[in-house]
Short mmCIF file of N, CA and C in Angstrom, two decimals:
data_model
loop_
_atom_site.label_atom_id
_atom_site.label_comp_id
_atom_site.label_asym_id
_atom_site.label_seq_id
_atom_site.Cartn_x
_atom_site.Cartn_y
_atom_site.Cartn_z
N MET D 1 -116.94 182.02 112.03
CA MET D 1 -116.25 183.29 112.07
C MET D 1 -116.84 184.13 113.20
N ASN D 2 -116.00 184.64 114.06
CA ASN D 2 -116.52 185.44 115.17
C ASN D 2 -116.61 186.91 114.77
N THR D 3 -117.18 187.72 115.66
CA THR D 3 -117.44 189.13 115.37
C THR D 3 -116.17 189.90 115.08
N SER D 4 -115.08 189.64 115.79
CA SER D 4 -113.84 190.39 115.56
C SER D 4 -113.27 190.09 114.18
N ASP D 5 -113.44 188.87 113.66
CA ASP D 5 -112.99 188.54 112.31
C ASP D 5 -113.77 189.34 111.27
N VAL D 6 -115.06 189.50 111.47
CA VAL D 6 -115.90 190.24 110.53
C VAL D 6 -115.44 191.69 110.46
N LYS D 7 -115.11 192.28 111.60
CA LYS D 7 -114.70 193.68 111.62
C LYS D 7 -113.37 193.90 110.90
N THR D 8 -112.51 192.90 110.83
CA THR D 8 -111.24 193.07 110.12
C THR D 8 -111.42 192.89 108.62
N LEU D 9 -112.45 192.19 108.20
CA LEU D 9 -112.70 191.96 106.78
C LEU D 9 -113.63 193.00 106.16
N TYR D 10 -114.51 193.58 106.99
CA TYR D 10 -115.55 194.45 106.48
C TYR D 10 -115.71 195.70 107.34
N GLN D 11 -116.28 196.72 106.72
CA GLN D 11 -116.85 197.85 107.45
C GLN D 11 -118.36 197.67 107.31
N VAL D 12 -119.08 197.78 108.39
CA VAL D 12 -120.53 197.64 108.32
C VAL D 12 -121.15 199.01 108.62
N VAL D 13 -121.88 199.54 107.64
CA VAL D 13 -122.52 200.84 107.78
C VAL D 13 -123.97 200.68 107.35
N ASN D 14 -124.89 201.02 108.24
CA ASN D 14 -126.33 200.89 107.96
C ASN D 14 -126.68 199.51 107.43
N ASP D 15 -126.11 198.48 108.05
CA ASP D 15 -126.34 197.08 107.70
C ASP D 15 -125.84 196.69 106.31
N THR D 16 -124.98 197.52 105.71
CA THR D 16 -124.36 197.19 104.44
C THR D 16 -122.88 196.91 104.69
N TYR D 17 -122.39 195.81 104.13
CA TYR D 17 -121.00 195.40 104.32
C TYR D 17 -120.14 195.95 103.20
N TYR D 18 -119.08 196.65 103.58
CA TYR D 18 -118.10 197.20 102.64
C TYR D 18 -116.74 196.58 102.94
N HIS D 19 -115.91 196.43 101.93
CA HIS D 19 -114.56 195.90 102.11
C HIS D 19 -113.82 196.76 103.14
N ALA D 20 -113.02 196.15 103.98
CA ALA D 20 -112.30 196.86 105.04
C ALA D 20 -111.38 197.95 104.51
N ASP D 21 -110.86 197.80 103.29
CA ASP D 21 -109.94 198.78 102.72
C ASP D 21 -110.63 199.93 102.01
N THR D 22 -111.95 199.98 102.04
CA THR D 22 -112.68 201.07 101.40
C THR D 22 -112.56 202.33 102.24
N ASP D 23 -112.23 203.43 101.60
CA ASP D 23 -112.11 204.72 102.27
C ASP D 23 -113.43 205.10 102.93
N LYS D 24 -113.37 205.61 104.15
CA LYS D 24 -114.58 205.94 104.90
C LYS D 24 -115.43 207.02 104.21
N GLU D 25 -114.78 207.97 103.55
CA GLU D 25 -115.51 209.00 102.82
C GLU D 25 -116.24 208.39 101.62
N CYS D 26 -115.61 207.43 100.97
CA CYS D 26 -116.24 206.72 99.86
C CYS D 26 -117.50 205.99 100.34
N VAL D 27 -117.40 205.33 101.48
CA VAL D 27 -118.55 204.62 102.06
C VAL D 27 -119.67 205.60 102.37
N ARG D 28 -119.31 206.74 102.94
CA ARG D 28 -120.32 207.75 103.28
C ARG D 28 -121.06 208.22 102.03
N ILE D 29 -120.32 208.48 100.94
CA ILE D 29 -120.93 208.93 99.68
C ILE D 29 -121.80 207.82 99.09
N LEU D 30 -121.31 206.58 99.09
CA LEU D 30 -122.10 205.46 98.56
C LEU D 30 -123.41 205.30 99.33
N GLU D 31 -123.35 205.41 100.65
CA GLU D 31 -124.56 205.29 101.46
C GLU D 31 -125.54 206.42 101.16
N HIS D 32 -125.02 207.62 101.02
CA HIS D 32 -125.88 208.76 100.68
C HIS D 32 -126.56 208.53 99.33
N CYS D 33 -125.78 208.11 98.34
CA CYS D 33 -126.34 207.86 97.00
C CYS D 33 -127.35 206.72 97.02
N ARG D 34 -127.10 205.71 97.84
CA ARG D 34 -128.05 204.59 97.94
C ARG D 34 -129.37 205.07 98.53
N LYS D 35 -129.30 205.80 99.63
CA LYS D 35 -130.51 206.26 100.31
C LYS D 35 -131.31 207.25 99.46
N GLU D 36 -130.61 208.12 98.75
CA GLU D 36 -131.27 209.16 97.96
C GLU D 36 -131.56 208.72 96.52
N LYS D 37 -131.16 207.48 96.18
CA LYS D 37 -131.39 206.92 94.84
C LYS D 37 -130.78 207.79 93.74
N ILE D 38 -129.56 208.26 93.98
CA ILE D 38 -128.85 209.10 93.02
C ILE D 38 -128.14 208.20 92.01
N ARG D 39 -128.36 208.46 90.74
CA ARG D 39 -127.66 207.72 89.68
C ARG D 39 -126.23 208.24 89.58
N VAL D 40 -125.27 207.33 89.58
CA VAL D 40 -123.86 207.70 89.61
C VAL D 40 -123.06 206.98 88.53
N VAL D 41 -121.85 207.49 88.30
CA VAL D 41 -120.86 206.81 87.48
C VAL D 41 -119.69 206.50 88.41
N LEU D 42 -119.36 205.21 88.52
CA LEU D 42 -118.23 204.79 89.35
C LEU D 42 -117.03 204.54 88.46
N THR D 43 -115.89 205.07 88.85
CA THR D 43 -114.62 204.77 88.17
C THR D 43 -113.83 203.90 89.13
N CYS D 44 -113.47 202.71 88.67
CA CYS D 44 -112.73 201.75 89.50
C CYS D 44 -111.43 201.38 88.79
N VAL D 45 -110.40 201.13 89.58
CA VAL D 45 -109.12 200.67 89.05
C VAL D 45 -108.83 199.30 89.64
N TYR D 46 -108.65 198.34 88.75
CA TYR D 46 -108.33 196.97 89.14
C TYR D 46 -106.89 196.70 88.70
N GLY D 47 -106.07 196.23 89.61
CA GLY D 47 -104.67 195.99 89.25
C GLY D 47 -103.95 197.32 89.10
N GLN D 48 -103.01 197.36 88.18
CA GLN D 48 -102.19 198.57 88.04
C GLN D 48 -102.74 199.56 87.02
N ALA D 49 -103.47 199.10 86.01
CA ALA D 49 -103.89 200.04 84.98
C ALA D 49 -105.29 199.80 84.43
N ASP D 50 -105.97 198.76 84.85
CA ASP D 50 -107.27 198.42 84.28
C ASP D 50 -108.36 199.29 84.91
N GLU D 51 -108.72 200.40 84.24
CA GLU D 51 -109.72 201.33 84.75
C GLU D 51 -111.05 201.12 84.03
N THR D 52 -112.13 201.06 84.79
CA THR D 52 -113.45 200.90 84.20
C THR D 52 -114.41 201.94 84.75
N GLN D 53 -115.44 202.26 83.97
CA GLN D 53 -116.51 203.15 84.42
C GLN D 53 -117.83 202.43 84.21
N GLU D 54 -118.66 202.48 85.23
CA GLU D 54 -119.99 201.87 85.17
C GLU D 54 -120.99 202.86 85.76
N ALA D 55 -122.19 202.89 85.19
CA ALA D 55 -123.23 203.80 85.66
C ALA D 55 -124.41 203.02 86.22
N GLY D 56 -125.08 203.61 87.20
CA GLY D 56 -126.27 203.02 87.78
C GLY D 56 -126.58 203.62 89.13
N ARG D 57 -127.49 202.96 89.83
CA ARG D 57 -127.85 203.38 91.18
C ARG D 57 -127.24 202.37 92.16
N ILE D 58 -126.89 202.87 93.33
CA ILE D 58 -126.33 202.00 94.36
C ILE D 58 -127.49 201.28 95.06
N GLY D 59 -127.38 199.97 95.14
CA GLY D 59 -128.35 199.17 95.87
C GLY D 59 -127.58 198.25 96.80
N ARG D 60 -128.26 197.24 97.31
CA ARG D 60 -127.55 196.25 98.11
C ARG D 60 -128.23 194.90 97.98
N THR D 61 -127.43 193.88 98.20
CA THR D 61 -127.93 192.52 98.10
C THR D 61 -128.85 192.23 99.28
N THR D 62 -129.59 191.15 99.16
CA THR D 62 -130.40 190.70 100.29
C THR D 62 -129.62 189.60 101.01
N GLY D 63 -130.09 189.25 102.17
CA GLY D 63 -129.42 188.20 102.91
C GLY D 63 -128.77 188.73 104.18
N PRO D 64 -128.08 187.85 104.89
CA PRO D 64 -127.52 188.24 106.20
C PRO D 64 -126.36 189.24 106.11
N LYS D 65 -125.64 189.29 105.00
CA LYS D 65 -124.55 190.25 104.82
C LYS D 65 -124.78 191.02 103.53
N ALA D 66 -125.54 192.09 103.61
CA ALA D 66 -125.89 192.88 102.43
C ALA D 66 -124.67 193.63 101.93
N ALA D 67 -124.32 193.43 100.66
CA ALA D 67 -123.17 194.10 100.05
C ALA D 67 -123.68 195.11 99.02
N ALA D 68 -122.87 196.13 98.76
CA ALA D 68 -123.23 197.17 97.79
C ALA D 68 -123.21 196.59 96.38
N ILE D 69 -124.25 196.92 95.60
CA ILE D 69 -124.31 196.53 94.19
C ILE D 69 -124.65 197.76 93.35
N LEU D 70 -124.32 197.69 92.08
CA LEU D 70 -124.67 198.74 91.14
C LEU D 70 -125.81 198.21 90.28
N VAL D 71 -126.95 198.91 90.34
CA VAL D 71 -128.16 198.51 89.62
C VAL D 71 -128.31 199.45 88.43
N TYR D 72 -128.45 198.87 87.24
CA TYR D 72 -128.47 199.65 86.00
C TYR D 72 -129.60 200.68 85.97
N ASN D 73 -130.83 200.25 86.26
CA ASN D 73 -131.94 201.20 86.25
C ASN D 73 -133.03 200.74 87.22
N LYS D 74 -134.10 201.52 87.32
CA LYS D 74 -135.17 201.23 88.29
C LYS D 74 -135.87 199.91 88.00
N ARG D 75 -135.90 199.49 86.75
CA ARG D 75 -136.60 198.27 86.38
C ARG D 75 -135.76 197.01 86.57
N ALA D 76 -134.47 197.18 86.79
CA ALA D 76 -133.57 196.02 86.93
C ALA D 76 -133.89 195.24 88.20
N MET D 77 -133.75 193.93 88.10
CA MET D 77 -134.03 193.05 89.24
C MET D 77 -132.79 192.75 90.07
N GLY D 78 -131.66 193.25 89.67
CA GLY D 78 -130.42 193.02 90.41
C GLY D 78 -129.32 193.83 89.78
N GLY D 79 -128.12 193.57 90.22
CA GLY D 79 -126.98 194.30 89.70
C GLY D 79 -125.71 193.52 89.96
N PHE D 80 -124.57 194.18 89.78
CA PHE D 80 -123.33 193.48 90.06
C PHE D 80 -122.67 194.06 91.31
N MET D 81 -121.99 193.21 92.03
CA MET D 81 -121.35 193.61 93.27
C MET D 81 -120.21 194.58 92.98
N ILE D 82 -120.10 195.60 93.79
CA ILE D 82 -119.08 196.63 93.60
C ILE D 82 -117.87 196.28 94.46
N SER D 83 -116.69 196.28 93.85
CA SER D 83 -115.44 196.15 94.61
C SER D 83 -115.13 197.54 95.15
N THR D 84 -115.74 197.86 96.28
CA THR D 84 -115.69 199.22 96.81
C THR D 84 -114.28 199.71 97.11
N GLN D 85 -113.37 198.79 97.40
CA GLN D 85 -111.99 199.19 97.69
C GLN D 85 -111.25 199.66 96.44
N CYS D 86 -111.82 199.40 95.26
CA CYS D 86 -111.20 199.78 93.98
C CYS D 86 -111.73 201.09 93.42
N ILE D 87 -112.71 201.70 94.07
CA ILE D 87 -113.31 202.94 93.57
C ILE D 87 -112.32 204.09 93.71
N VAL D 88 -112.11 204.81 92.60
CA VAL D 88 -111.24 205.99 92.64
C VAL D 88 -112.02 207.29 92.42
N LYS D 89 -113.24 207.18 91.86
CA LYS D 89 -114.06 208.38 91.66
C LYS D 89 -115.53 208.01 91.60
N ILE D 90 -116.35 208.87 92.19
CA ILE D 90 -117.81 208.75 92.11
C ILE D 90 -118.32 210.08 91.58
N GLN D 91 -119.11 210.01 90.49
CA GLN D 91 -119.69 211.21 89.89
C GLN D 91 -121.20 211.04 89.77
N ARG D 92 -121.92 212.15 89.85
CA ARG D 92 -123.34 212.11 89.50
C ARG D 92 -123.44 211.81 88.02
N SER D 93 -124.38 210.99 87.65
CA SER D 93 -124.57 210.66 86.24
C SER D 93 -125.01 211.90 85.46
N ALA D 94 -125.93 212.66 86.04
CA ALA D 94 -126.40 213.90 85.42
C ALA D 94 -125.47 215.03 85.82
N GLY D 95 -124.81 215.62 84.85
CA GLY D 95 -123.95 216.76 85.13
C GLY D 95 -122.50 216.41 85.48
N LYS D 96 -122.23 215.16 85.77
CA LYS D 96 -120.88 214.66 86.06
C LYS D 96 -120.20 215.35 87.25
N GLN D 97 -121.00 215.86 88.21
CA GLN D 97 -120.42 216.46 89.42
C GLN D 97 -119.64 215.38 90.18
N VAL D 98 -118.39 215.67 90.55
CA VAL D 98 -117.58 214.71 91.29
C VAL D 98 -117.99 214.75 92.76
N LEU D 99 -118.43 213.59 93.26
CA LEU D 99 -118.84 213.47 94.66
C LEU D 99 -117.71 212.93 95.53
N TYR D 100 -116.84 212.13 94.91
CA TYR D 100 -115.72 211.55 95.64
C TYR D 100 -114.57 211.31 94.66
N SER D 101 -113.37 211.60 95.11
CA SER D 101 -112.18 211.31 94.31
C SER D 101 -111.09 210.86 95.27
N LYS D 102 -110.51 209.70 94.98
CA LYS D 102 -109.46 209.18 95.85
C LYS D 102 -108.22 210.05 95.69
N LYS D 103 -107.64 210.40 96.81
CA LYS D 103 -106.47 211.29 96.80
C LYS D 103 -105.21 210.55 96.51
#
């Protein structure tokens, strides 16, 4: 895969790979939360009606293409990969302040 193919599949911000369809403001908020270790609640919509909420801190995988993951707590050794293109809302876990909402 050449470099131009990677750019059509992903957005790369601070060496973290995000799905190409992820809103740029969402990526900016995720990066801020990752760097500042802010605990968040992500609301994601999969398909037409399957909405889920998950809480944790934003981390990233190791390896040549680091992807965003949601880590449950500080003691966790890993987390699950976030389908960033499906995020419709990001809230602070404490106080439920909305940091991002898809328009």
